[in-house]
JSON list of C-alpha atoms and ligand atoms in Angstrom, two decimals:
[
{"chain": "S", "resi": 1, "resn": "UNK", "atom": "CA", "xyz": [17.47, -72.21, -54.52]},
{"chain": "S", "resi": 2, "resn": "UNK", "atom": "CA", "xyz": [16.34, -75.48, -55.86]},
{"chain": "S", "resi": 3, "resn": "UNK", "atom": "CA", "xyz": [17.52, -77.45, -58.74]},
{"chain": "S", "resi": 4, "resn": "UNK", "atom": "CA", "xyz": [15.58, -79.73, -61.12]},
{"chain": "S", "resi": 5, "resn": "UNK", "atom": "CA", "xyz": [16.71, -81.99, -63.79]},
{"chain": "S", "resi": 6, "resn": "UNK", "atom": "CA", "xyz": [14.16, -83.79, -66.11]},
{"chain": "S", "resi": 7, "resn": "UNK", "atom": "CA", "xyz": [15.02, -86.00, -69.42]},
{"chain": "S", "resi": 8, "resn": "UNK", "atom": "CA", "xyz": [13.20, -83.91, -72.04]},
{"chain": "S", "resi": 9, "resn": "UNK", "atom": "CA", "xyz": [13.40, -86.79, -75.43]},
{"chain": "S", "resi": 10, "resn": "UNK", "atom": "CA", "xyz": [12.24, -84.56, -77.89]},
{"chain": "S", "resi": 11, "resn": "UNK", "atom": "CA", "xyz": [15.72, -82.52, -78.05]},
{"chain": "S", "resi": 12, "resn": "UNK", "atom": "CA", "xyz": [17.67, -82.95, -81.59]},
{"chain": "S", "resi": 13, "resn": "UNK", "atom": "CA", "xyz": [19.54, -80.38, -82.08]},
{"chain": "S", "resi": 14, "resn": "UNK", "atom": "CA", "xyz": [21.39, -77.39, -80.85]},
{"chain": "S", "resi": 15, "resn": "UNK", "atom": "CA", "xyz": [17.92, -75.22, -82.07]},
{"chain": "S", "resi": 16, "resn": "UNK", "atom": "CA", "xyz": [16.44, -77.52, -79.64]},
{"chain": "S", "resi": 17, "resn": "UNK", "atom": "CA", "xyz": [18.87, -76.12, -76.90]},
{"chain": "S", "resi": 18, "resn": "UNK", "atom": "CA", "xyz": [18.65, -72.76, -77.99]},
{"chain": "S", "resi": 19, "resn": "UNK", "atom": "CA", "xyz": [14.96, -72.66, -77.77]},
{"chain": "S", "resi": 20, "resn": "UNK", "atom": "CA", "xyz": [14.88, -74.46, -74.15]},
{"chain": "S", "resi": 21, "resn": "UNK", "atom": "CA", "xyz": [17.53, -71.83, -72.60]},
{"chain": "S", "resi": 22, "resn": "UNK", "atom": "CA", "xyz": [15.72, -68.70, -74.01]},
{"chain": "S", "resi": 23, "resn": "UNK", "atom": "CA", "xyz": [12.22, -69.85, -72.99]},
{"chain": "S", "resi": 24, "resn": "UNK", "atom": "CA", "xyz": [12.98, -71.18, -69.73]},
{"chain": "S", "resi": 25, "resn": "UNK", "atom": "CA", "xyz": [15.68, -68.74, -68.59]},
{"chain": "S", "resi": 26, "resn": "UNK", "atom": "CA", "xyz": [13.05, -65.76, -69.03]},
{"chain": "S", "resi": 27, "resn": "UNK", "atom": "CA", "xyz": [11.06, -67.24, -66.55]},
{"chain": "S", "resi": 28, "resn": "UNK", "atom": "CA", "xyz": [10.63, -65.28, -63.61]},
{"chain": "S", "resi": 29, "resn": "UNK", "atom": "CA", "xyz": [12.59, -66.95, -60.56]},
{"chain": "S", "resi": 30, "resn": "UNK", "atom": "CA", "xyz": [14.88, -68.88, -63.09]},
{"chain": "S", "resi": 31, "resn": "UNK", "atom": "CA", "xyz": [18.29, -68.27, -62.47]},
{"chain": "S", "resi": 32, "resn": "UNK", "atom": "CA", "xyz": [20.25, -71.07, -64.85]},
{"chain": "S", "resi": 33, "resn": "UNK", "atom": "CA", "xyz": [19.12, -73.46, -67.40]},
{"chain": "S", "resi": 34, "resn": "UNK", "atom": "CA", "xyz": [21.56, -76.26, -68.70]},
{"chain": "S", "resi": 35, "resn": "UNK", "atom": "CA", "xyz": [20.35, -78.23, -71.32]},
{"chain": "S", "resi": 36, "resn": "UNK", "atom": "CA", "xyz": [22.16, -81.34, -73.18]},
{"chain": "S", "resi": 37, "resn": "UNK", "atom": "CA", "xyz": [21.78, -82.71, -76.26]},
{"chain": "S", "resi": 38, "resn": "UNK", "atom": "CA", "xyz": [23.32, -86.07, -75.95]},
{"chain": "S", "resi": 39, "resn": "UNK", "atom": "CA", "xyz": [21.64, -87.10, -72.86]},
{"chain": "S", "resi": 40, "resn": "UNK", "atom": "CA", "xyz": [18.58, -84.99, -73.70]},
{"chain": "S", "resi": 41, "resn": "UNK", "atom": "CA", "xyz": [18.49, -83.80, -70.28]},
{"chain": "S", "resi": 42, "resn": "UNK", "atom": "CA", "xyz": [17.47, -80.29, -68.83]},
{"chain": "S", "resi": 43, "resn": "UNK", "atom": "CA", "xyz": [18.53, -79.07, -65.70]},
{"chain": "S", "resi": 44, "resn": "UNK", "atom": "CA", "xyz": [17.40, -75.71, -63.82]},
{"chain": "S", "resi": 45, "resn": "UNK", "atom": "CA", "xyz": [18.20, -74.10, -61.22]},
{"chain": "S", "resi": 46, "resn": "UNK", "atom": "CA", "xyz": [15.44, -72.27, -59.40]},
{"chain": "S", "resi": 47, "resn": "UNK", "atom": "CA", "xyz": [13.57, -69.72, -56.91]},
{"chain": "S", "resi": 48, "resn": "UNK", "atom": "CA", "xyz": [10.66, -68.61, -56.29]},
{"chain": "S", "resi": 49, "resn": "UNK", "atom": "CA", "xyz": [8.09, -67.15, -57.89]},
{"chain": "S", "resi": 50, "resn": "UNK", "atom": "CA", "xyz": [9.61, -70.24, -60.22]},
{"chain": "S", "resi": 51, "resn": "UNK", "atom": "CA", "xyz": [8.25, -74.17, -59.41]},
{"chain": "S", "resi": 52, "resn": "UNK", "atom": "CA", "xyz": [8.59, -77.36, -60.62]},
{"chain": "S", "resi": 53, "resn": "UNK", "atom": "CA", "xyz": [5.26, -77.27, -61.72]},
{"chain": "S", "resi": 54, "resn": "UNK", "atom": "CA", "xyz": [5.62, -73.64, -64.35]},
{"chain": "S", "resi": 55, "resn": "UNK", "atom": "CA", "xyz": [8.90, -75.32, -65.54]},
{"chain": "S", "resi": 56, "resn": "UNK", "atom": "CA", "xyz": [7.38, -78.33, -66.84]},
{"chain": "S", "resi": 57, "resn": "UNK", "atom": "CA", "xyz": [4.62, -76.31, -67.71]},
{"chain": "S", "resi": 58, "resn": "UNK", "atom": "CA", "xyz": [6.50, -74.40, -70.24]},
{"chain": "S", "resi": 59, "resn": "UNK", "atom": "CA", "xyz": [8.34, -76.93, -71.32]},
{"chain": "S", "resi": 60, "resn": "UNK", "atom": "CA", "xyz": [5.08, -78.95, -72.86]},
{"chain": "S", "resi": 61, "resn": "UNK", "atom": "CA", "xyz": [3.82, -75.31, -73.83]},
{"chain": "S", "resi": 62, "resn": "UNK", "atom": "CA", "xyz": [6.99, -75.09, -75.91]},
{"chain": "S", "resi": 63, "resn": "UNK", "atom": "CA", "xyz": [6.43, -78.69, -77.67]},
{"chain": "S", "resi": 64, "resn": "UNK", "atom": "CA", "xyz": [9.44, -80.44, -75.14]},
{"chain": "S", "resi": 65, "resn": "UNK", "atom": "CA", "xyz": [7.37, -82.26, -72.64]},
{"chain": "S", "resi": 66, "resn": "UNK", "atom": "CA", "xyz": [9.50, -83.99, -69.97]},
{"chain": "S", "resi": 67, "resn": "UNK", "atom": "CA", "xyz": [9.54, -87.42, -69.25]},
{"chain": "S", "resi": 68, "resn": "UNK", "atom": "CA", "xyz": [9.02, -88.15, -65.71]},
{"chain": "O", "resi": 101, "resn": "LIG", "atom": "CU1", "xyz": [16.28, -79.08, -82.52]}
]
């Protein structure tokens, strides 16, 4: 299991967090997505088939690009 955490800036409200848990937590290999709306940070807790790489992926697919 590996864990990721990446500031995503573009979350404003609890829609924002909604939208991030649903999308992210159907991924395949996902197994927990936290996601904050004060320190606009998303964290997710992963196996495989899941990687770093589909996470952030998604995330810009879904209009919340991380900042890295
Ligand atoms: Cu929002």
């Amino acid at each position: 299991m590996s864990t990721v955490s990446f500031e995503v800036p573009g979350i404003s409200c609890g829609h924002c967090i909604h939208t991030i848990r649903t999308e992210v937590g159907e991924l395949e290999g996902v197994k927990g997505v936290e996601a904050s709306q004060s320190d606009k940070r998303v964290t997710v807790e992963f196996e495989p088939p899941a990687t770093e790489e589909i996470i952030i992926g998604l995330l810009t697919e879904i209009n919340y690009p991380p900042v890295m």
